[in-house]
């Protein structure tokens, strides 16, 4: 949207993209603990949108929608990180789970099933499922960290990248594709439905024939497997 003088009409762009802030906030909220307020996410996303309006270069080759969505999401992620809302005990257990899964899969040369991981950790299957649910609250950030640990190039003003697309840079593509292919079939399908087809948790649950909470557990498990596989390649 441009003015008669050929410059960007920032007010029109702001009005047009404000609904996207709420959509992204709602999408994030379903994966976060109940204590995360929707209005806080919307406020952070609005700041990201305003930042996008200031920084966008129409001559850089990217559309404003793509650039703005990246800034909106990034601002929400930054807000969550500054709050440090994941308890230390959950972080500690998440690290232990990561290490256990990595050790098991290196030793066995195949994806470890849930009972094997639980036994290795010395806990019951029910306790393992609860641990997945507890640590899933951090999986949004964990998946972003997978990108960072894999060497995602910093997105400049002219080349914004989504977290999933950034994983597919030329240097890391082969490792990531191999890691995803080695996931158990159900987890591989879940990742495709969530990150590529952009289905929500309820829709994925219908496809897989499981509850939303089980989708969260499987997502948590899949992310941990990917982190373990990518760490092996570093």
mmCIF file of N, CA and C in Angstrom, residues 47-125:
data_model
loop_
_atom_site.group_PDB
_atom_site.id
_atom_site.type_symbol
_atom_site.label_atom_id
_atom_site.label_comp_id
_atom_site.label_asym_id
_atom_site.label_seq_id
_atom_site.Cartn_x
_atom_site.Cartn_y
_atom_site.Cartn_z
ATOM 1 N N UNK A 47 4.319 -4.684 19.157
ATOM 2 C CA UNK A 47 5.619 -4.006 19.145
ATOM 3 C C UNK A 47 6.459 -4.526 17.976
ATOM 4 N N UNK A 48 6.400 -5.844 17.740
ATOM 5 C CA UNK A 48 7.125 -6.412 16.612
ATOM 6 C C UNK A 48 6.624 -5.885 15.280
ATOM 7 N N UNK A 49 5.320 -5.718 15.170
ATOM 8 C CA UNK A 49 4.741 -5.179 13.941
ATOM 9 C C UNK A 49 5.189 -3.737 13.717
ATOM 10 N N UNK A 50 5.184 -2.935 14.769
ATOM 11 C CA UNK A 50 5.639 -1.549 14.664
ATOM 12 C C UNK A 50 7.111 -1.500 14.268
ATOM 13 N N UNK A 51 7.896 -2.412 14.827
ATOM 14 C CA UNK A 51 9.313 -2.489 14.469
ATOM 15 C C UNK A 51 9.477 -2.840 12.992
ATOM 16 N N UNK A 52 8.610 -3.759 12.511
ATOM 17 C CA UNK A 52 8.661 -4.135 11.097
ATOM 18 C C UNK A 52 8.355 -2.941 10.197
ATOM 19 N N UNK A 53 7.387 -2.123 10.606
ATOM 20 C CA UNK A 53 7.041 -0.935 9.821
ATOM 21 C C UNK A 53 8.220 0.028 9.723
ATOM 22 N N UNK A 54 9.001 0.097 10.792
ATOM 23 C CA UNK A 54 10.140 1.002 10.798
ATOM 24 C C UNK A 54 11.306 0.467 9.965
ATOM 25 N N UNK A 55 11.476 -0.837 9.982
ATOM 26 C CA UNK A 55 12.664 -1.442 9.381
ATOM 27 C C UNK A 55 12.474 -1.927 7.938
ATOM 28 N N UNK A 56 11.239 -2.088 7.508
ATOM 29 C CA UNK A 56 10.997 -2.709 6.207
ATOM 30 C C UNK A 56 11.565 -1.875 5.064
ATOM 31 N N UNK A 57 12.255 -2.577 4.162
ATOM 32 C CA UNK A 57 12.802 -1.952 2.962
ATOM 33 C C UNK A 57 12.101 -2.567 1.752
ATOM 34 N N UNK A 58 11.215 -1.834 1.094
ATOM 35 C CA UNK A 58 10.463 -2.401 -0.039
ATOM 36 C C UNK A 58 11.345 -2.765 -1.222
ATOM 37 N N UNK A 59 12.586 -2.282 -1.208
ATOM 38 C CA UNK A 59 13.489 -2.569 -2.327
ATOM 39 C C UNK A 59 14.343 -3.810 -2.085
ATOM 40 N N UNK A 60 14.131 -4.449 -0.945
ATOM 41 C CA UNK A 60 14.986 -5.586 -0.589
ATOM 42 C C UNK A 60 14.507 -6.905 -1.182
ATOM 43 N N UNK A 61 13.311 -6.933 -1.734
ATOM 44 C CA UNK A 61 12.839 -8.131 -2.419
ATOM 45 C C UNK A 61 11.853 -8.980 -1.659
ATOM 46 N N UNK A 62 11.682 -8.723 -0.375
ATOM 47 C CA UNK A 62 10.728 -9.498 0.424
ATOM 48 C C UNK A 62 9.419 -8.738 0.541
ATOM 49 N N UNK A 63 8.316 -9.480 0.691
ATOM 50 C CA UNK A 63 7.036 -8.814 0.896
ATOM 51 C C UNK A 63 6.936 -8.333 2.338
ATOM 52 N N UNK A 64 6.112 -7.332 2.560
ATOM 53 C CA UNK A 64 5.962 -6.829 3.922
ATOM 54 C C UNK A 64 5.317 -7.880 4.817
ATOM 55 N N UNK A 65 4.353 -8.633 4.291
ATOM 56 C CA UNK A 65 3.678 -9.652 5.104
ATOM 57 C C UNK A 65 4.665 -10.667 5.655
ATOM 58 N N UNK A 66 5.563 -11.137 4.803
ATOM 59 C CA UNK A 66 6.562 -12.107 5.238
ATOM 60 C C UNK A 66 7.471 -11.505 6.302
ATOM 61 N N UNK A 67 7.932 -10.297 6.046
ATOM 62 C CA UNK A 67 8.835 -9.630 6.987
ATOM 63 C C UNK A 67 8.134 -9.353 8.309
ATOM 64 N N UNK A 68 6.897 -8.861 8.230
ATOM 65 C CA UNK A 68 6.156 -8.521 9.446
ATOM 66 C C UNK A 68 5.860 -9.758 10.286
ATOM 67 N N UNK A 69 5.445 -10.858 9.643
ATOM 68 C CA UNK A 69 5.147 -12.076 10.396
ATOM 69 C C UNK A 69 6.361 -12.573 11.163
ATOM 70 N N UNK A 70 7.541 -12.458 10.535
ATOM 71 C CA UNK A 70 8.766 -12.868 11.216
ATOM 72 C C UNK A 70 9.036 -11.983 12.429
ATOM 73 N N UNK A 71 8.850 -10.673 12.269
ATOM 74 C CA UNK A 71 9.098 -9.740 13.379
ATOM 75 C C UNK A 71 8.077 -9.930 14.498
ATOM 76 N N UNK A 72 6.836 -10.173 14.131
ATOM 77 C CA UNK A 72 5.778 -10.389 15.137
ATOM 78 C C UNK A 72 6.104 -11.623 15.974
ATOM 79 N N UNK A 73 6.390 -12.713 15.314
ATOM 80 C CA UNK A 73 6.702 -13.952 16.027
ATOM 81 C C UNK A 73 7.958 -13.793 16.870
ATOM 82 N N UNK A 74 8.971 -13.160 16.295
ATOM 83 C CA UNK A 74 10.220 -12.965 17.022
ATOM 84 C C UNK A 74 10.020 -12.152 18.289
ATOM 85 N N UNK A 75 9.168 -11.131 18.222
ATOM 86 C CA UNK A 75 8.902 -10.301 19.397
ATOM 87 C C UNK A 75 8.194 -11.103 20.484
ATOM 88 N N UNK A 76 7.281 -11.980 20.084
ATOM 89 C CA UNK A 76 6.593 -12.819 21.067
ATOM 90 C C UNK A 76 7.557 -13.809 21.717
ATOM 91 N N UNK A 77 8.424 -14.410 20.921
ATOM 92 C CA UNK A 77 9.411 -15.341 21.461
ATOM 93 C C UNK A 77 10.337 -14.618 22.434
ATOM 94 N N UNK A 78 10.773 -13.414 22.061
ATOM 95 C CA UNK A 78 11.640 -12.633 22.946
ATOM 96 C C UNK A 78 10.949 -12.342 24.273
ATOM 97 N N UNK A 79 9.656 -12.029 24.211
ATOM 98 C CA UNK A 79 8.893 -11.750 25.426
ATOM 99 C C UNK A 79 8.863 -12.977 26.334
ATOM 100 N N UNK A 80 8.657 -14.142 25.754
ATOM 101 C CA UNK A 80 8.615 -15.368 26.547
ATOM 102 C C UNK A 80 9.979 -15.674 27.156
ATOM 103 N N UNK A 81 11.026 -15.439 26.399
ATOM 104 C CA UNK A 81 12.369 -15.711 26.905
ATOM 105 C C UNK A 81 12.719 -14.799 28.073
ATOM 106 N N UNK A 82 12.343 -13.540 27.991
ATOM 107 C CA UNK A 82 12.688 -12.609 29.067
ATOM 108 C C UNK A 82 11.974 -12.956 30.359
ATOM 109 N N UNK A 83 10.833 -13.649 30.249
ATOM 110 C CA UNK A 83 10.079 -14.016 31.455
ATOM 111 C C UNK A 83 10.670 -15.230 32.152
ATOM 112 N N UNK A 84 11.443 -16.039 31.409
ATOM 113 C CA UNK A 84 12.015 -17.263 31.975
ATOM 114 C C UNK A 84 10.935 -18.059 32.702
ATOM 115 N N UNK A 85 9.813 -18.333 31.994
ATOM 116 C CA UNK A 85 8.640 -18.919 32.628
ATOM 117 C C UNK A 85 8.717 -20.423 32.838
ATOM 118 N N UNK A 86 9.785 -21.056 32.341
ATOM 119 C CA UNK A 86 9.915 -22.492 32.583
ATOM 120 C C UNK A 86 10.679 -22.703 33.890
ATOM 121 N N UNK A 87 10.088 -23.370 34.877
ATOM 122 C CA UNK A 87 10.759 -23.582 36.167
ATOM 123 C C UNK A 87 12.098 -24.310 36.007
ATOM 124 N N UNK A 88 13.003 -24.069 36.943
ATOM 125 C CA UNK A 88 14.323 -24.696 36.867
ATOM 126 C C UNK A 88 14.226 -26.212 36.884
ATOM 127 N N UNK A 89 13.308 -26.736 37.688
ATOM 128 C CA UNK A 89 13.167 -28.199 37.773
ATOM 129 C C UNK A 89 12.761 -28.792 36.427
ATOM 130 N N UNK A 90 11.901 -28.069 35.698
ATOM 131 C CA UNK A 90 11.475 -28.548 34.377
ATOM 132 C C UNK A 90 12.642 -28.497 33.401
ATOM 133 N N UNK A 91 13.413 -27.419 33.459
ATOM 134 C CA UNK A 91 14.588 -27.320 32.587
ATOM 135 C C UNK A 91 15.581 -28.441 32.884
ATOM 136 N N UNK A 92 15.767 -28.726 34.172
ATOM 137 C CA UNK A 92 16.712 -29.769 34.574
ATOM 138 C C UNK A 92 16.235 -31.131 34.066
ATOM 139 N N UNK A 93 14.951 -31.415 34.234
ATOM 140 C CA UNK A 93 14.405 -32.690 33.764
ATOM 141 C C UNK A 93 14.436 -32.785 32.240
ATOM 142 N N UNK A 94 14.227 -31.649 31.564
ATOM 143 C CA UNK A 94 14.272 -31.648 30.102
ATOM 144 C C UNK A 94 15.674 -31.977 29.614
ATOM 145 N N UNK A 95 16.689 -31.429 30.285
ATOM 146 C CA UNK A 95 18.069 -31.738 29.899
ATOM 147 C C UNK A 95 18.383 -33.214 30.134
ATOM 148 N N UNK A 96 17.888 -33.752 31.260
ATOM 149 C CA UNK A 96 18.117 -35.155 31.561
ATOM 150 C C UNK A 96 17.452 -36.043 30.513
ATOM 151 N N UNK A 97 16.245 -35.671 30.106
ATOM 152 C CA UNK A 97 15.529 -36.442 29.088
ATOM 153 C C UNK A 97 16.280 -36.393 27.760
ATOM 154 N N UNK A 98 16.757 -35.185 27.387
ATOM 155 C CA UNK A 98 17.533 -35.033 26.148
ATOM 156 C C UNK A 98 18.762 -35.938 26.161
ATOM 157 N N UNK A 99 19.490 -35.908 27.276
ATOM 158 C CA UNK A 99 20.717 -36.693 27.382
ATOM 159 C C UNK A 99 20.420 -38.190 27.334
ATOM 160 N N UNK A 100 19.347 -38.603 28.004
ATOM 161 C CA UNK A 100 18.976 -40.013 28.016
ATOM 162 C C UNK A 100 18.609 -40.498 26.615
ATOM 163 N N UNK A 101 17.798 -39.711 25.918
ATOM 164 C CA UNK A 101 17.374 -40.112 24.579
ATOM 165 C C UNK A 101 18.561 -40.158 23.623
ATOM 166 N N UNK A 102 19.451 -39.185 23.743
ATOM 167 C CA UNK A 102 20.629 -39.160 22.872
ATOM 168 C C UNK A 102 21.504 -40.386 23.128
ATOM 169 N N UNK A 103 21.716 -40.705 24.397
ATOM 170 C CA UNK A 103 22.557 -41.848 24.759
ATOM 171 C C UNK A 103 21.937 -43.161 24.258
ATOM 172 N N UNK A 104 20.635 -43.315 24.462
ATOM 173 C CA UNK A 104 19.950 -44.536 24.040
ATOM 174 C C UNK A 104 20.004 -44.718 22.528
ATOM 175 N N UNK A 105 19.724 -43.655 21.800
ATOM 176 C CA UNK A 105 19.655 -43.773 20.345
ATOM 177 C C UNK A 105 21.038 -43.959 19.736
ATOM 178 N N UNK A 106 22.054 -43.395 20.372
ATOM 179 C CA UNK A 106 23.419 -43.653 19.908
ATOM 180 C C UNK A 106 23.795 -45.114 20.139
ATOM 181 N N UNK A 107 23.390 -45.647 21.276
ATOM 182 C CA UNK A 107 23.738 -47.014 21.636
ATOM 183 C C UNK A 107 22.985 -48.026 20.776
ATOM 184 N N UNK A 108 21.714 -47.730 20.488
ATOM 185 C CA UNK A 108 20.867 -48.683 19.767
ATOM 186 C C UNK A 108 20.897 -48.497 18.259
ATOM 187 N N UNK A 109 21.250 -47.303 17.821
ATOM 188 C CA UNK A 109 21.267 -47.032 16.394
ATOM 189 C C UNK A 109 19.890 -46.928 15.775
ATOM 190 N N UNK A 110 18.897 -46.637 16.596
ATOM 191 C CA UNK A 110 17.517 -46.489 16.125
ATOM 192 C C UNK A 110 16.748 -45.624 17.131
ATOM 193 N N UNK A 111 15.561 -45.116 16.740
ATOM 194 C CA UNK A 111 14.760 -44.343 17.696
ATOM 195 C C UNK A 111 14.362 -45.190 18.902
ATOM 196 N N UNK A 112 14.559 -44.648 20.087
ATOM 197 C CA UNK A 112 14.167 -45.364 21.305
ATOM 198 C C UNK A 112 12.672 -45.186 21.528
ATOM 199 N N UNK A 113 11.998 -46.266 21.922
ATOM 200 C CA UNK A 113 10.572 -46.105 22.194
ATOM 201 C C UNK A 113 10.374 -45.588 23.616
ATOM 202 N N UNK A 114 9.157 -45.232 23.926
ATOM 203 C CA UNK A 114 8.871 -44.565 25.193
ATOM 204 C C UNK A 114 9.220 -45.427 26.400
ATOM 205 N N UNK A 115 8.912 -46.704 26.335
ATOM 206 C CA UNK A 115 9.183 -47.591 27.467
ATOM 207 C C UNK A 115 10.687 -47.710 27.719
ATOM 208 N N UNK A 116 11.463 -47.718 26.647
ATOM 209 C CA UNK A 116 12.911 -47.809 26.796
ATOM 210 C C UNK A 116 13.480 -46.559 27.462
ATOM 211 N N UNK A 117 12.992 -45.389 27.046
ATOM 212 C CA UNK A 117 13.475 -44.143 27.639
ATOM 213 C C UNK A 117 13.089 -44.071 29.111
ATOM 214 N N UNK A 118 11.839 -44.435 29.396
ATOM 215 C CA UNK A 118 11.371 -44.409 30.778
ATOM 216 C C UNK A 118 12.205 -45.345 31.648
ATOM 217 N N UNK A 119 12.473 -46.553 31.135
ATOM 218 C CA UNK A 119 13.263 -47.516 31.903
ATOM 219 C C UNK A 119 14.678 -47.010 32.137
ATOM 220 N N UNK A 120 15.263 -46.388 31.118
ATOM 221 C CA UNK A 120 16.620 -45.846 31.242
ATOM 222 C C UNK A 120 16.689 -44.740 32.296
ATOM 223 N N UNK A 121 15.585 -43.988 32.407
ATOM 224 C CA UNK A 121 15.531 -42.910 33.389
ATOM 225 C C UNK A 121 15.098 -43.397 34.766
ATOM 226 N N UNK A 122 14.666 -44.653 34.847
ATOM 227 C CA UNK A 122 14.241 -45.206 36.114
ATOM 228 C C UNK A 122 12.900 -44.686 36.589
ATOM 229 N N UNK A 123 12.004 -44.385 35.635
ATOM 230 C CA UNK A 123 10.677 -43.887 35.976
ATOM 231 C C UNK A 123 9.624 -44.710 35.253
ATOM 232 N N UNK A 124 8.378 -44.587 35.690
ATOM 233 C CA UNK A 124 7.288 -45.325 35.051
ATOM 234 C C UNK A 124 6.904 -44.649 33.734
ATOM 235 N N UNK A 125 6.146 -45.369 32.909
ATOM 236 C CA UNK A 125 5.695 -44.803 31.647
ATOM 237 C C UNK A 125 4.797 -43.592 31.893
#
